[in-house]
Short mmCIF file of C-alpha atoms in Angstrom, two decimals:
data_model
loop_
_atom_site.label_atom_id
_atom_site.label_comp_id
_atom_site.label_asym_id
_atom_site.label_seq_id
_atom_site.Cartn_x
_atom_site.Cartn_y
_atom_site.Cartn_z
CA MET A 9 43.03 -88.48 -21.08
CA ASN A 10 44.27 -91.09 -18.61
CA PHE A 11 47.18 -89.42 -16.91
CA GLU A 12 50.43 -91.23 -16.16
CA ILE A 13 52.67 -88.71 -14.45
CA GLY A 14 56.45 -88.49 -14.59
CA MET A 15 58.24 -86.17 -12.16
CA ILE A 16 61.78 -84.85 -12.53
CA GLY A 17 62.96 -82.75 -9.60
CA VAL A 18 61.61 -83.83 -6.22
CA GLY A 19 63.18 -80.99 -4.25
CA LEU A 20 61.57 -78.50 -1.86
CA MET A 21 58.90 -77.52 -4.37
CA GLY A 22 58.77 -80.66 -6.50
CA HIS A 23 58.09 -82.91 -3.53
CA GLY A 24 54.93 -80.97 -2.77
CA ILE A 25 53.84 -81.18 -6.39
CA ALA A 26 54.39 -84.94 -6.48
CA ARG A 27 52.54 -85.67 -3.23
CA ASN A 28 49.49 -83.69 -4.34
CA VAL A 29 49.41 -85.25 -7.81
CA MET A 30 49.09 -88.59 -6.05
CA ARG A 31 46.98 -87.64 -3.01
CA LYS A 32 44.50 -85.29 -4.68
CA GLY A 33 44.53 -86.68 -8.21
CA SER A 34 45.18 -90.34 -7.48
CA TYR A 35 47.39 -90.40 -10.56
CA PRO A 36 50.14 -93.01 -10.94
CA LEU A 37 53.56 -91.40 -10.66
CA VAL A 38 57.14 -92.27 -11.52
CA PHE A 39 59.98 -89.96 -10.49
CA LEU A 40 63.64 -89.61 -11.35
CA ASP A 41 65.97 -91.13 -8.76
CA HIS A 42 68.36 -88.26 -7.98
CA PRO A 43 70.58 -87.32 -5.00
CA GLY A 44 68.97 -83.87 -4.90
CA ASN A 45 65.54 -85.29 -4.08
CA GLN A 46 63.89 -84.62 -0.73
CA PRO A 47 63.11 -87.78 1.30
CA THR A 48 60.65 -89.74 -0.84
CA ASP A 49 59.18 -92.22 1.65
CA GLU A 50 55.75 -90.58 1.47
CA LEU A 51 55.73 -90.88 -2.32
CA THR A 52 56.77 -94.51 -2.38
CA ASP A 53 54.23 -95.28 0.35
CA LEU A 54 51.59 -93.82 -1.98
CA GLY A 55 52.77 -96.14 -4.76
CA ALA A 56 55.28 -94.03 -6.69
CA THR A 57 58.21 -95.78 -8.34
CA THR A 58 61.58 -94.56 -9.55
CA ARG A 59 63.38 -94.47 -12.88
CA GLY A 60 67.04 -93.93 -13.61
CA SER A 61 66.96 -91.45 -16.50
CA PRO A 62 64.70 -88.84 -18.11
CA ALA A 63 64.30 -91.17 -21.11
CA GLU A 64 62.90 -93.88 -18.82
CA ILE A 65 60.54 -91.32 -17.28
CA ALA A 66 59.34 -90.37 -20.78
CA ARG A 67 58.68 -94.00 -21.71
CA ALA A 68 56.54 -94.48 -18.58
CA ALA A 69 54.51 -91.25 -18.64
CA ASN A 70 52.28 -89.17 -20.87
CA VAL A 71 52.62 -86.05 -18.69
CA VAL A 72 56.12 -85.12 -17.49
CA ILE A 73 56.57 -82.40 -14.86
CA LEU A 74 59.96 -80.69 -14.55
CA CYS A 75 60.86 -78.82 -11.37
CA VAL A 76 64.59 -78.13 -11.53
CA THR A 77 66.94 -75.20 -10.96
CA GLY A 78 67.08 -73.46 -14.33
CA SER A 79 67.65 -73.53 -18.06
CA PRO A 80 70.89 -75.60 -18.14
CA GLN A 81 69.20 -78.35 -16.17
CA VAL A 82 66.03 -78.25 -18.29
CA GLU A 83 68.06 -78.40 -21.50
CA ALA A 84 70.05 -81.39 -20.25
CA ILE A 85 66.86 -83.19 -19.21
CA VAL A 86 65.11 -82.56 -22.52
CA GLU A 87 67.82 -83.02 -25.12
CA GLY A 88 70.86 -84.43 -23.32
CA GLU A 89 72.09 -88.01 -23.45
CA GLY A 90 69.33 -90.21 -22.09
CA GLY A 91 67.02 -87.21 -22.15
CA LEU A 92 63.28 -86.95 -22.64
CA LEU A 93 63.51 -86.70 -26.41
CA SER A 94 65.03 -90.16 -26.67
CA GLY A 95 62.03 -91.76 -24.96
CA LEU A 96 59.15 -89.36 -25.60
CA ARG A 97 55.82 -90.95 -26.49
CA PRO A 98 53.65 -89.18 -29.13
CA GLY A 99 51.15 -86.87 -27.47
CA THR A 100 53.15 -86.48 -24.25
CA ILE A 101 52.82 -83.09 -22.55
CA VAL A 102 55.87 -81.64 -20.79
CA ILE A 103 55.05 -79.21 -17.97
CA ASP A 104 58.05 -77.09 -17.00
CA CYS A 105 57.58 -75.65 -13.51
CA SER A 106 61.21 -74.49 -13.31
CA THR A 107 62.32 -70.87 -13.53
CA ALA A 108 64.03 -70.61 -16.91
CA LEU A 109 65.09 -68.21 -19.65
CA PRO A 110 62.21 -67.64 -22.08
CA ALA A 111 64.47 -68.01 -25.13
CA SER A 112 65.60 -71.43 -23.87
CA THR A 113 61.99 -72.39 -23.16
CA LEU A 114 61.02 -71.66 -26.76
CA ARG A 115 63.87 -73.89 -28.01
CA MET A 116 62.89 -76.74 -25.69
CA ALA A 117 59.24 -76.42 -26.70
CA ALA A 118 60.14 -76.58 -30.38
CA ALA A 119 62.24 -79.72 -29.79
CA VAL A 120 59.45 -81.45 -27.87
CA GLU A 121 56.87 -80.50 -30.49
CA ALA A 122 59.13 -81.80 -33.27
CA ALA A 123 59.20 -85.13 -31.41
CA GLY A 124 55.40 -85.29 -31.32
CA GLY A 125 54.77 -83.83 -27.87
CA ALA A 126 53.51 -80.53 -26.46
CA TYR A 127 55.13 -78.08 -24.04
CA LEU A 128 53.71 -75.89 -21.32
CA ASP A 129 55.75 -73.56 -19.12
CA ALA A 130 54.13 -73.25 -15.70
CA PRO A 131 56.55 -71.62 -13.24
CA MET A 132 55.36 -71.24 -9.66
CA THR A 133 54.97 -68.47 -7.14
CA ARG A 134 54.51 -68.89 -3.38
CA THR A 135 56.58 -71.11 -1.10
CA ALA A 136 57.46 -74.71 -0.31
CA ARG A 137 54.71 -74.73 2.33
CA HIS A 138 52.16 -73.85 -0.35
CA ALA A 139 53.60 -76.60 -2.57
CA HIS A 140 53.13 -79.09 0.26
CA GLU A 141 49.54 -77.94 0.72
CA GLY A 142 48.76 -77.97 -3.02
CA LYS A 143 48.17 -74.20 -3.08
CA LEU A 144 50.75 -72.91 -5.53
CA ASN A 145 50.16 -70.17 -8.07
CA LEU A 146 51.05 -71.18 -11.64
CA LEU A 147 51.87 -68.78 -14.46
CA VAL A 148 51.14 -70.75 -17.62
CA GLY A 149 52.47 -70.21 -21.11
CA SER A 150 50.88 -72.58 -23.61
CA ALA A 151 48.33 -73.10 -26.35
CA ASP A 152 44.77 -73.05 -25.03
CA GLU A 153 44.12 -76.69 -25.90
CA THR A 154 47.30 -77.89 -24.17
CA LEU A 155 46.35 -76.13 -20.94
CA GLU A 156 42.85 -77.55 -20.98
CA LYS A 157 44.15 -81.09 -21.46
CA VAL A 158 46.33 -80.96 -18.35
CA ARG A 159 44.30 -78.58 -16.19
CA PRO A 160 43.07 -81.48 -13.99
CA VAL A 161 46.70 -82.30 -13.17
CA LEU A 162 47.60 -78.67 -12.47
CA ASP A 163 44.58 -78.30 -10.21
CA THR A 164 45.92 -81.00 -7.89
CA PHE A 165 48.84 -78.82 -6.79
CA ALA A 166 47.79 -75.24 -7.62
CA GLU A 167 45.23 -72.93 -6.09
CA ASN A 168 45.47 -70.41 -8.94
CA VAL A 169 46.29 -71.19 -12.58
CA THR A 170 46.79 -68.04 -14.65
CA HIS A 171 47.13 -68.40 -18.42
CA VAL A 172 49.44 -65.51 -19.27
CA GLY A 173 49.99 -66.22 -22.97
CA PRO A 174 51.65 -68.62 -25.41
CA VAL A 175 54.67 -70.81 -24.65
CA GLY A 176 57.46 -68.77 -23.09
CA HIS A 177 55.20 -66.18 -21.51
CA GLY A 178 54.96 -68.11 -18.26
CA HIS A 179 58.69 -67.76 -17.76
CA ARG A 180 58.63 -64.12 -18.82
CA MET A 181 56.02 -63.38 -16.19
CA LYS A 182 57.88 -65.43 -13.56
CA LEU A 183 61.05 -63.40 -14.07
CA LEU A 184 59.07 -60.16 -13.76
CA HIS A 185 57.45 -61.49 -10.58
CA ASN A 186 60.71 -62.67 -9.04
CA PHE A 187 62.48 -59.42 -9.80
CA VAL A 188 59.78 -57.54 -7.88
CA SER A 189 59.59 -60.13 -5.08
CA ILE A 190 63.32 -60.75 -4.56
CA GLY A 191 64.16 -57.10 -5.16
CA SER A 192 61.65 -55.99 -2.53
CA VAL A 193 62.95 -58.41 0.10
CA THR A 194 66.55 -57.42 -0.67
CA LEU A 195 65.69 -53.74 -0.21
CA LEU A 196 63.94 -54.46 3.09
CA ALA A 197 66.85 -56.63 4.25
CA GLU A 198 69.32 -53.81 3.70
CA ALA A 199 67.05 -51.39 5.59
CA ALA A 200 66.66 -53.90 8.43
CA ALA A 201 70.43 -54.37 8.64
CA LEU A 202 70.92 -50.62 9.00
CA ALA A 203 68.09 -50.48 11.54
CA ALA A 204 69.86 -53.11 13.63
CA ASP A 205 73.15 -51.21 13.42
CA ALA A 206 71.34 -48.04 14.47
CA ASP A 207 69.71 -49.79 17.48
CA VAL A 208 66.18 -49.50 16.07
CA ASP A 209 63.86 -52.03 17.69
CA PRO A 210 62.89 -54.56 14.98
CA GLU A 211 59.32 -54.70 16.32
CA VAL A 212 59.04 -50.94 15.87
CA LEU A 213 60.53 -51.15 12.37
CA ILE A 214 58.02 -53.83 11.37
CA ASP A 215 55.10 -51.90 12.85
CA VAL A 216 56.00 -48.64 11.12
CA LEU A 217 56.59 -50.31 7.72
CA ALA A 218 53.41 -52.37 8.00
CA LYS A 219 51.35 -49.23 8.64
CA GLY A 220 53.02 -47.34 5.80
CA GLY A 221 54.73 -47.76 2.46
CA GLY A 222 56.63 -50.88 3.44
CA ALA A 223 53.56 -53.07 3.86
CA GLY A 224 53.12 -56.14 1.68
CA ALA A 225 54.13 -59.72 1.02
CA ALA A 226 57.87 -58.95 1.15
CA LEU A 227 57.63 -57.61 4.69
CA ASP A 228 55.33 -60.46 5.72
CA ARG A 229 57.91 -63.00 4.58
CA LEU A 230 60.82 -61.19 6.20
CA THR A 231 59.05 -60.55 9.53
CA PRO A 232 59.63 -64.03 11.07
CA TYR A 233 63.37 -63.55 10.59
CA LEU A 234 63.36 -60.03 12.00
CA LYS A 235 61.40 -61.14 15.07
CA ASP A 236 62.75 -64.60 15.82
CA GLY A 237 65.56 -65.40 13.39
CA ASP A 238 63.21 -67.80 11.59
CA ARG A 239 64.26 -67.91 7.93
CA GLU A 240 61.44 -70.21 6.79
CA GLY A 241 59.19 -67.32 5.80
CA LEU A 242 61.03 -67.38 2.48
CA ALA A 243 62.74 -70.75 2.08
CA PHE A 244 64.57 -69.75 -1.08
CA SER A 245 68.34 -69.73 -1.36
CA ILE A 246 70.39 -66.65 -2.18
CA SER A 247 72.08 -68.57 -5.02
CA ASN A 248 68.70 -69.27 -6.61
CA GLY A 249 67.66 -65.67 -6.10
CA ALA A 250 70.84 -64.45 -7.77
CA LYS A 251 70.19 -66.83 -10.67
CA ASP A 252 66.68 -65.48 -11.16
CA ILE A 253 67.84 -61.87 -11.07
CA GLY A 254 70.51 -62.80 -13.62
CA TYR A 255 67.84 -64.30 -15.87
CA TYR A 256 65.77 -61.13 -15.49
CA ARG A 257 68.75 -58.97 -16.51
CA GLN A 258 69.42 -61.20 -19.51
CA MET A 259 65.77 -60.96 -20.56
CA SER A 260 65.99 -57.18 -20.18
CA GLU A 261 69.13 -57.03 -22.31
CA GLU A 262 67.50 -59.06 -25.06
CA ALA A 263 64.47 -56.74 -25.00
CA GLY A 264 66.59 -53.57 -24.99
CA ALA A 265 65.03 -52.55 -21.67
CA ARG A 266 66.54 -50.76 -18.68
CA HIS A 267 67.69 -52.84 -15.70
CA VAL A 268 69.34 -50.28 -13.42
CA VAL A 269 67.53 -51.40 -10.27
CA ALA A 270 68.07 -55.06 -11.15
CA ASP A 271 71.80 -54.33 -11.46
CA GLY A 272 71.79 -53.04 -7.88
CA VAL A 273 69.91 -56.08 -6.58
CA ALA A 274 72.33 -58.35 -8.44
CA ALA A 275 75.33 -56.57 -6.93
CA ALA A 276 73.89 -56.96 -3.42
CA MET A 277 73.33 -60.67 -3.94
CA GLU A 278 76.75 -61.17 -5.51
CA ARG A 279 78.29 -59.73 -2.37
CA ALA A 280 76.50 -62.39 -0.35
CA LEU A 281 77.64 -65.12 -2.73
CA ALA A 282 81.24 -63.87 -2.49
CA THR A 283 81.17 -64.50 1.27
CA GLY A 284 80.13 -68.12 0.75
CA GLU A 285 76.50 -67.58 1.73
CA GLY A 286 74.86 -68.96 -1.40
CA GLU A 287 72.90 -71.65 0.43
CA ALA A 288 71.58 -69.25 3.05
CA TYR A 289 67.95 -68.24 2.61
CA ILE A 290 67.10 -64.79 1.33
CA PRO A 291 65.85 -63.46 4.74
CA GLU A 292 69.39 -64.04 6.02
CA LEU A 293 70.53 -61.14 3.84
CA VAL A 294 69.75 -59.05 6.93
CA ARG A 295 72.58 -60.79 8.78
CA ILE A 296 74.90 -60.82 5.79
CA PHE A 297 74.45 -57.11 5.10
CA ARG A 298 75.70 -56.39 8.63
CA LYS A 299 79.08 -58.00 7.93
#
């Protein structure tokens, strides 16, 4: 398959995906011109061109990568006015790297398949730095043959590609992952805020947790903020975190599962949002919890 790549969502994560598709895969790329894009000089210098609508992206590409905020945005891109469905070429594969509700993903996949395409949900873990380096983890929900067709594209921007099941399962796994990840950092942030109020040296707190039950990726990502006020260890906004926890709770409701801990995490994040801190990064919960 000769890949012609379309990219919708050139934000913190999507920019890294786009640059590696071109640099490592040498694939031609068109991307949606959008005010939310990161600076795109590097992409245009590599030969990328822009289009004005998802439909125009679909007409120019046979693989379309979505990297947007959530289900409302994906739905608008796929089936809205000027959306992908109005320009989709037969055989096109849509790769959704967003974090979305599994039920919505199944609807979007059915719509794309009815139009002659195929759908693959491939949400990401890791950070914007990993996206820039082409070392993301992808959690893929798709048919086996669809994954194998586009694996060369995925390999340009991912270090690990895990096939977790059929369409929709990638987003199910991503919500499980983000609940654990965001929930863990939120718990540590509250403990760190209390530690600061109680005059506990942050270096001592980090050392004790790292040698005991608090060790792990969550502490590693929070440590730069605790030591130096550097929030880049987890460059992920509180508003996006709250959205993902909300999606997890909705998935839990639909499954008839318990979500008591998730309710507590959601309440903590809602408090931050209520103080106008939605665009702050999650490590800054330490500061916010001290208010």
